[in-house]
């Protein structure tokens, strides 16, 4: 499939410019035990730099905060959409925030409740991201997480009607997110910035499905997940994991990565 996608993307690229949209965790960088451990390799950074250098529009679309994305990828000249689009940095450095005070208060309240609920359960990781809230349980066995996750979902069912939030179940994570913020809306907004381009979206999880649905008849959609083959998806193509995404991106960049001077892209901030 990866060679087939390389051919498809290169063929399209000859006709029109591509606009690359990439999710971060599980797509660009392998899933790690904790979000802070999922750092981009030098190879990832070099490939992204190559794509920027070639002036291919590039957006990283993630549920992480913008601040978090900026620290992981200190790159200039790309779109960074954090918090599922709640905070977007444009290539010229301007930042737009989409605020929903009522939803943010709800997130604060939920955070306090989940903090109390999980304090005696080892391995659960709670992450307050401003426009969303994530409960990670990657480090907890299924047997141990089952009861607590059920309790959270049962309690949520009573709130859902009146809430400004929605619950998404991802890969070993429950995420409460502001309803109007989703990756489909992010893609729609950013794609409008580069008319005439063909959007290409790579993503690995439930939250990427909004983007897959929006782009279904508009662009090229790729699910990055070979393990859960039966899981329904609106993506048209499928690759095995971040290593295949990287391979495809490097072929698109068409550069000898070893010869690239990346100091300009990282403003000398990176330690190598
Ligand atoms: Mg992901």
mmCIF file of C-alpha atoms and ligand atoms in Angstrom:
data_model
loop_
_atom_site.group_PDB
_atom_site.id
_atom_site.type_symbol
_atom_site.label_atom_id
_atom_site.label_comp_id
_atom_site.label_asym_id
_atom_site.label_seq_id
_atom_site.Cartn_x
_atom_site.Cartn_y
_atom_site.Cartn_z
ATOM 1 C CA UNK A 1 0.000 0.000 0.000
ATOM 2 C CA UNK A 2 2.787 2.463 0.811
ATOM 3 C CA UNK A 3 4.262 2.248 -2.726
ATOM 4 C CA UNK A 4 0.793 2.625 -4.183
ATOM 5 C CA UNK A 5 0.261 5.772 -2.104
ATOM 6 C CA UNK A 6 3.653 7.188 -3.075
ATOM 7 C CA UNK A 7 2.725 6.749 -6.748
ATOM 8 C CA UNK A 8 -0.716 8.281 -6.206
ATOM 9 C CA UNK A 9 0.638 11.308 -4.344
ATOM 10 C CA UNK A 10 3.461 11.878 -6.825
ATOM 11 C CA UNK A 11 1.005 11.635 -9.714
ATOM 12 C CA UNK A 12 -1.290 14.225 -8.126
ATOM 13 C CA UNK A 13 1.641 16.411 -7.251
ATOM 14 C CA UNK A 14 2.579 16.737 -10.898
ATOM 15 C CA UNK A 15 -0.834 18.225 -11.618
ATOM 16 C CA UNK A 16 -1.521 20.296 -8.520
ATOM 17 C CA UNK A 17 0.085 21.235 -5.252
ATOM 18 C CA UNK A 18 -0.659 18.980 -2.297
ATOM 19 C CA UNK A 19 -1.668 20.253 1.147
ATOM 20 C CA UNK A 20 -0.447 17.798 3.782
ATOM 21 C CA UNK A 21 -2.390 17.393 7.015
ATOM 22 C CA UNK A 22 -0.754 15.209 9.652
ATOM 23 C CA UNK A 23 -1.980 14.090 13.023
ATOM 24 C CA UNK A 24 0.872 13.892 15.579
ATOM 25 C CA UNK A 25 0.540 10.946 18.015
ATOM 26 C CA UNK A 26 0.412 7.540 16.343
ATOM 27 C CA UNK A 27 0.832 9.143 12.914
ATOM 28 C CA UNK A 28 3.999 11.209 12.812
ATOM 29 C CA UNK A 29 5.406 9.840 16.051
ATOM 30 C CA UNK A 30 4.759 6.396 17.581
ATOM 31 C CA UNK A 31 2.429 6.250 20.587
ATOM 32 C CA UNK A 32 4.462 6.262 23.808
ATOM 33 C CA UNK A 33 3.698 5.389 27.421
ATOM 34 C CA UNK A 34 3.067 9.061 28.213
ATOM 35 C CA UNK A 35 2.416 12.023 25.874
ATOM 36 C CA UNK A 36 5.699 13.683 26.892
ATOM 37 C CA UNK A 37 7.655 10.617 25.816
ATOM 38 C CA UNK A 38 6.278 10.778 22.255
ATOM 39 C CA UNK A 39 8.985 13.009 20.802
ATOM 40 C CA UNK A 40 9.818 13.374 17.101
ATOM 41 C CA UNK A 41 12.996 11.733 15.885
ATOM 42 C CA UNK A 42 15.645 13.700 13.986
ATOM 43 C CA UNK A 43 14.466 11.909 10.878
ATOM 44 C CA UNK A 44 10.912 13.225 11.338
ATOM 45 C CA UNK A 45 12.205 16.753 11.801
ATOM 46 C CA UNK A 46 14.438 16.501 8.741
ATOM 47 C CA UNK A 47 11.627 15.258 6.538
ATOM 48 C CA UNK A 48 9.282 18.015 7.694
ATOM 49 C CA UNK A 49 12.001 20.547 7.054
ATOM 50 C CA UNK A 50 12.404 19.177 3.512
ATOM 51 C CA UNK A 51 8.695 19.543 2.841
ATOM 52 C CA UNK A 52 8.659 23.118 4.159
ATOM 53 C CA UNK A 53 11.741 23.923 2.105
ATOM 54 C CA UNK A 54 9.851 22.696 -0.969
ATOM 55 C CA UNK A 55 6.946 25.001 -0.037
ATOM 56 C CA UNK A 56 4.431 22.185 0.344
ATOM 57 C CA UNK A 57 1.683 23.498 2.660
ATOM 58 C CA UNK A 58 1.811 21.436 5.854
ATOM 59 C CA UNK A 59 -0.458 21.331 8.897
ATOM 60 C CA UNK A 60 -0.069 19.354 12.108
ATOM 61 C CA UNK A 61 -3.551 18.700 13.503
ATOM 62 C CA UNK A 62 -3.685 17.374 17.038
ATOM 63 C CA UNK A 63 -5.596 17.163 20.283
ATOM 64 C CA UNK A 64 -2.430 18.357 22.064
ATOM 65 C CA UNK A 65 -2.191 21.967 23.165
ATOM 66 C CA UNK A 66 -0.567 24.418 20.779
ATOM 67 C CA UNK A 67 2.172 25.046 23.331
ATOM 68 C CA UNK A 68 2.905 21.336 23.469
ATOM 69 C CA UNK A 69 3.032 21.056 19.668
ATOM 70 C CA UNK A 70 5.335 24.065 19.442
ATOM 71 C CA UNK A 71 7.745 22.496 21.912
ATOM 72 C CA UNK A 72 7.719 19.149 20.081
ATOM 73 C CA UNK A 73 8.028 20.702 16.611
ATOM 74 C CA UNK A 74 9.755 24.085 16.837
ATOM 75 C CA UNK A 75 9.334 24.672 13.111
ATOM 76 C CA UNK A 76 8.515 27.842 11.280
ATOM 77 C CA UNK A 77 6.318 28.058 8.204
ATOM 78 C CA UNK A 78 3.703 25.422 9.014
ATOM 79 C CA UNK A 79 0.185 25.410 10.420
ATOM 80 C CA UNK A 80 -0.063 24.043 13.948
ATOM 81 C CA UNK A 81 -3.607 23.235 15.046
ATOM 82 C CA UNK A 82 -3.762 22.299 18.733
ATOM 83 C CA UNK A 83 -6.735 21.367 20.919
ATOM 84 C CA UNK A 84 -8.594 19.910 17.915
ATOM 85 C CA UNK A 85 -8.548 23.376 16.353
ATOM 86 C CA UNK A 86 -9.185 25.374 19.542
ATOM 87 C CA UNK A 87 -5.861 27.149 18.996
ATOM 88 C CA UNK A 88 -4.237 27.521 15.598
ATOM 89 C CA UNK A 89 -0.858 29.022 14.722
ATOM 90 C CA UNK A 90 -0.557 30.092 11.096
ATOM 91 C CA UNK A 91 2.696 29.945 9.091
ATOM 92 C CA UNK A 92 3.256 33.694 9.594
ATOM 93 C CA UNK A 93 3.193 33.181 13.362
ATOM 94 C CA UNK A 94 -0.263 34.633 14.084
ATOM 95 C CA UNK A 95 -2.389 32.627 16.494
ATOM 96 C CA UNK A 96 -6.172 32.278 16.596
ATOM 97 C CA UNK A 97 -8.085 30.979 19.615
ATOM 98 C CA UNK A 98 -11.651 29.646 19.540
ATOM 99 C CA UNK A 99 -13.061 30.071 23.033
ATOM 100 C CA UNK A 100 -16.176 28.602 24.635
ATOM 101 C CA UNK A 101 -16.244 29.755 28.279
ATOM 102 C CA UNK A 102 -19.160 27.515 29.254
ATOM 103 C CA UNK A 103 -17.396 24.442 27.884
ATOM 104 C CA UNK A 104 -14.128 25.436 29.567
ATOM 105 C CA UNK A 105 -15.895 25.678 32.943
ATOM 106 C CA UNK A 106 -17.339 22.243 32.314
ATOM 107 C CA UNK A 107 -13.867 20.904 31.573
ATOM 108 C CA UNK A 108 -12.580 22.358 34.872
ATOM 109 C CA UNK A 109 -15.418 20.696 36.763
ATOM 110 C CA UNK A 110 -14.867 17.353 35.021
ATOM 111 C CA UNK A 111 -11.151 17.567 35.680
ATOM 112 C CA UNK A 112 -11.696 17.964 39.442
ATOM 113 C CA UNK A 113 -14.087 15.022 39.476
ATOM 114 C CA UNK A 114 -11.765 12.761 37.480
ATOM 115 C CA UNK A 115 -8.805 13.813 39.605
ATOM 116 C CA UNK A 116 -10.615 12.621 42.740
ATOM 117 C CA UNK A 117 -11.819 9.469 41.005
ATOM 118 C CA UNK A 118 -8.389 8.404 39.741
ATOM 119 C CA UNK A 119 -6.189 9.483 42.664
ATOM 120 C CA UNK A 120 -6.111 6.005 44.170
ATOM 121 C CA UNK A 121 -5.780 4.230 40.801
ATOM 122 C CA UNK A 122 -2.183 3.926 39.684
ATOM 123 C CA UNK A 123 -1.309 4.382 35.991
ATOM 124 C CA UNK A 124 -4.179 6.651 34.938
ATOM 125 C CA UNK A 125 -2.993 9.954 33.502
ATOM 126 C CA UNK A 126 -5.257 12.978 33.413
ATOM 127 C CA UNK A 127 -4.458 15.787 31.006
ATOM 128 C CA UNK A 128 -6.187 19.192 31.072
ATOM 129 C CA UNK A 129 -5.715 20.769 27.653
ATOM 130 C CA UNK A 130 -7.897 23.867 27.947
ATOM 131 C CA UNK A 131 -10.334 23.005 25.175
ATOM 132 C CA UNK A 132 -10.350 19.298 25.975
ATOM 133 C CA UNK A 133 -9.625 16.820 28.721
ATOM 134 C CA UNK A 134 -7.974 13.440 28.261
ATOM 135 C CA UNK A 135 -7.906 10.436 30.542
ATOM 136 C CA UNK A 136 -5.091 8.147 29.385
ATOM 137 C CA UNK A 137 -4.876 4.553 30.545
ATOM 138 C CA UNK A 138 -2.123 3.182 28.345
ATOM 139 C CA UNK A 139 -0.202 2.009 31.401
ATOM 140 C CA UNK A 140 -3.153 0.176 32.934
ATOM 141 C CA UNK A 141 -4.202 -3.373 32.068
ATOM 142 C CA UNK A 142 -7.644 -3.856 30.470
ATOM 143 C CA UNK A 143 -8.788 -5.785 33.520
ATOM 144 C CA UNK A 144 -7.813 -2.921 35.839
ATOM 145 C CA UNK A 145 -9.112 -0.073 33.692
ATOM 146 C CA UNK A 146 -12.461 -1.648 32.797
ATOM 147 C CA UNK A 147 -14.401 -0.763 35.962
ATOM 148 C CA UNK A 148 -13.213 2.815 36.260
ATOM 149 C CA UNK A 149 -13.755 3.568 32.582
ATOM 150 C CA UNK A 150 -17.251 2.110 32.827
ATOM 151 C CA UNK A 151 -17.950 4.331 35.838
ATOM 152 C CA UNK A 152 -16.833 7.430 33.915
ATOM 153 C CA UNK A 153 -18.922 6.536 30.866
ATOM 154 C CA UNK A 154 -22.008 5.760 32.994
ATOM 155 C CA UNK A 155 -21.718 9.105 34.796
ATOM 156 C CA UNK A 156 -21.222 10.861 31.474
ATOM 157 C CA UNK A 157 -24.419 9.418 30.007
ATOM 158 C CA UNK A 158 -26.413 11.453 32.539
ATOM 159 C CA UNK A 159 -24.652 14.690 31.543
ATOM 160 C CA UNK A 160 -24.415 14.306 27.810
ATOM 161 C CA UNK A 161 -27.734 15.937 26.817
ATOM 162 C CA UNK A 162 -27.026 19.286 28.435
ATOM 163 C CA UNK A 163 -23.279 19.332 27.869
ATOM 164 C CA UNK A 164 -21.164 21.534 25.609
ATOM 165 C CA UNK A 165 -18.727 18.643 25.405
ATOM 166 C CA UNK A 166 -18.630 15.289 23.687
ATOM 167 C CA UNK A 167 -16.846 12.114 24.684
ATOM 168 C CA UNK A 168 -14.533 10.345 22.269
ATOM 169 C CA UNK A 169 -12.985 6.975 22.866
ATOM 170 C CA UNK A 170 -9.529 6.699 21.371
ATOM 171 C CA UNK A 171 -6.686 4.236 21.665
ATOM 172 C CA UNK A 172 -6.422 3.771 25.439
ATOM 173 C CA UNK A 173 -7.751 7.265 26.044
ATOM 174 C CA UNK A 174 -11.090 8.883 26.816
ATOM 175 C CA UNK A 175 -11.279 12.431 25.599
ATOM 176 C CA UNK A 176 -13.855 15.106 26.429
ATOM 177 C CA UNK A 177 -13.840 17.761 23.764
ATOM 178 C CA UNK A 178 -15.801 20.918 22.950
ATOM 179 C CA UNK A 179 -18.480 19.805 20.478
ATOM 180 C CA UNK A 180 -17.798 22.364 17.755
ATOM 181 C CA UNK A 181 -14.060 21.664 17.726
ATOM 182 C CA UNK A 182 -13.028 18.795 15.536
ATOM 183 C CA UNK A 183 -10.386 17.983 12.991
ATOM 184 C CA UNK A 184 -12.904 18.079 10.122
ATOM 185 C CA UNK A 185 -13.560 21.763 10.844
ATOM 186 C CA UNK A 186 -9.822 22.417 11.158
ATOM 187 C CA UNK A 187 -9.150 20.924 7.730
ATOM 188 C CA UNK A 188 -12.030 22.883 6.206
ATOM 189 C CA UNK A 189 -10.716 26.152 7.672
ATOM 190 C CA UNK A 190 -7.071 25.624 6.731
ATOM 191 C CA UNK A 191 -7.665 24.154 3.302
ATOM 192 C CA UNK A 192 -9.536 27.372 2.404
ATOM 193 C CA UNK A 193 -6.222 29.186 2.997
ATOM 194 C CA UNK A 194 -4.591 27.367 0.075
ATOM 195 C CA UNK A 195 -7.132 27.203 -2.752
ATOM 196 C CA UNK A 196 -6.349 24.903 -5.640
ATOM 197 C CA UNK A 197 -4.443 22.387 -3.521
ATOM 198 C CA UNK A 198 -5.300 18.725 -3.028
ATOM 199 C CA UNK A 199 -5.707 17.919 0.678
ATOM 200 C CA UNK A 200 -4.006 14.766 1.971
ATOM 201 C CA UNK A 201 -4.767 13.669 5.539
ATOM 202 C CA UNK A 202 -2.921 11.080 7.632
ATOM 203 C CA UNK A 203 -4.397 10.103 11.020
ATOM 204 C CA UNK A 204 -4.585 7.090 13.296
ATOM 205 C CA UNK A 205 -7.470 7.530 15.693
ATOM 206 C CA UNK A 206 -11.148 8.225 16.331
ATOM 207 C CA UNK A 207 -10.648 11.998 16.367
ATOM 208 C CA UNK A 208 -9.259 11.846 12.816
ATOM 209 C CA UNK A 209 -12.499 10.389 11.475
ATOM 210 C CA UNK A 210 -14.103 13.877 11.275
ATOM 211 C CA UNK A 211 -11.322 14.905 8.887
ATOM 212 C CA UNK A 212 -11.647 11.663 6.917
ATOM 213 C CA UNK A 213 -15.383 12.237 6.539
ATOM 214 C CA UNK A 214 -14.970 15.852 5.473
ATOM 215 C CA UNK A 215 -12.322 14.942 2.893
ATOM 216 C CA UNK A 216 -13.896 11.725 1.679
ATOM 217 C CA UNK A 217 -14.810 13.056 -1.757
ATOM 218 C CA UNK A 218 -12.468 16.024 -1.653
ATOM 219 C CA UNK A 219 -8.999 14.658 -1.022
ATOM 220 C CA UNK A 220 -6.800 11.700 -0.106
ATOM 221 C CA UNK A 221 -7.371 10.150 3.314
ATOM 222 C CA UNK A 222 -5.057 7.647 4.999
ATOM 223 C CA UNK A 223 -5.669 5.710 8.211
ATOM 224 C CA UNK A 224 -2.418 4.936 10.009
ATOM 225 C CA UNK A 225 -3.305 1.728 11.760
ATOM 226 C CA UNK A 226 -2.819 -1.838 10.665
ATOM 227 C CA UNK A 227 -3.736 -3.569 13.921
ATOM 228 C CA UNK A 228 -7.456 -2.890 14.144
ATOM 229 C CA UNK A 229 -8.371 -3.857 10.581
ATOM 230 C CA UNK A 230 -12.035 -4.328 11.344
ATOM 231 C CA UNK A 231 -12.520 -0.904 12.923
ATOM 232 C CA UNK A 232 -14.809 1.183 10.702
ATOM 233 C CA UNK A 233 -13.173 4.190 9.078
ATOM 234 C CA UNK A 234 -14.060 6.836 6.527
ATOM 235 C CA UNK A 235 -10.445 6.862 5.280
ATOM 236 C CA UNK A 236 -9.898 5.496 1.795
ATOM 237 C CA UNK A 237 -6.358 4.185 2.305
ATOM 238 C CA UNK A 238 -4.495 2.497 5.121
ATOM 239 C CA UNK A 239 -0.819 2.244 6.088
ATOM 240 C CA UNK A 240 0.794 0.275 8.883
ATOM 241 C CA UNK A 241 2.214 2.924 11.195
ATOM 242 C CA UNK A 242 4.312 6.080 11.612
ATOM 243 C CA UNK A 243 7.303 4.402 9.949
ATOM 244 C CA UNK A 244 5.315 4.048 6.715
ATOM 245 C CA UNK A 245 4.053 7.637 6.974
ATOM 246 C CA UNK A 246 7.656 8.746 7.262
ATOM 247 C CA UNK A 247 8.669 6.662 4.267
ATOM 248 C CA UNK A 248 5.884 8.196 2.141
ATOM 249 C CA UNK A 249 6.759 11.727 3.261
ATOM 250 C CA UNK A 250 10.448 11.201 2.535
ATOM 251 C CA UNK A 251 9.623 9.955 -0.970
ATOM 252 C CA UNK A 252 7.438 13.023 -1.468
ATOM 253 C CA UNK A 253 10.244 15.257 -0.246
ATOM 254 C CA UNK A 254 12.549 13.444 -2.671
ATOM 255 C CA UNK A 255 15.663 14.569 -0.842
ATOM 256 C CA UNK A 256 18.776 12.959 0.545
ATOM 257 C CA UNK A 257 18.023 13.632 4.198
ATOM 258 C CA UNK A 258 21.636 13.299 5.266
ATOM 259 C CA UNK A 259 22.617 16.414 3.328
ATOM 260 C CA UNK A 260 19.988 18.742 4.767
ATOM 261 C CA UNK A 261 20.991 21.568 7.036
ATOM 262 C CA UNK A 262 18.061 21.822 9.435
ATOM 263 C CA UNK A 263 19.426 24.620 11.638
ATOM 264 C CA UNK A 264 17.294 27.249 9.885
ATOM 265 C CA UNK A 265 14.075 25.372 10.497
ATOM 266 C CA UNK A 266 14.642 24.924 14.197
ATOM 267 C CA UNK A 267 16.023 28.365 14.898
ATOM 268 C CA UNK A 268 19.012 26.836 16.639
ATOM 269 C CA UNK A 269 16.799 25.760 19.530
ATOM 270 C CA UNK A 270 17.274 22.064 19.082
ATOM 271 C CA UNK A 271 20.044 20.235 20.846
ATOM 272 C CA UNK A 272 21.755 17.658 18.691
HETATM 273 MG MG1 LIG B 1 -3.272 10.272 16.751
#
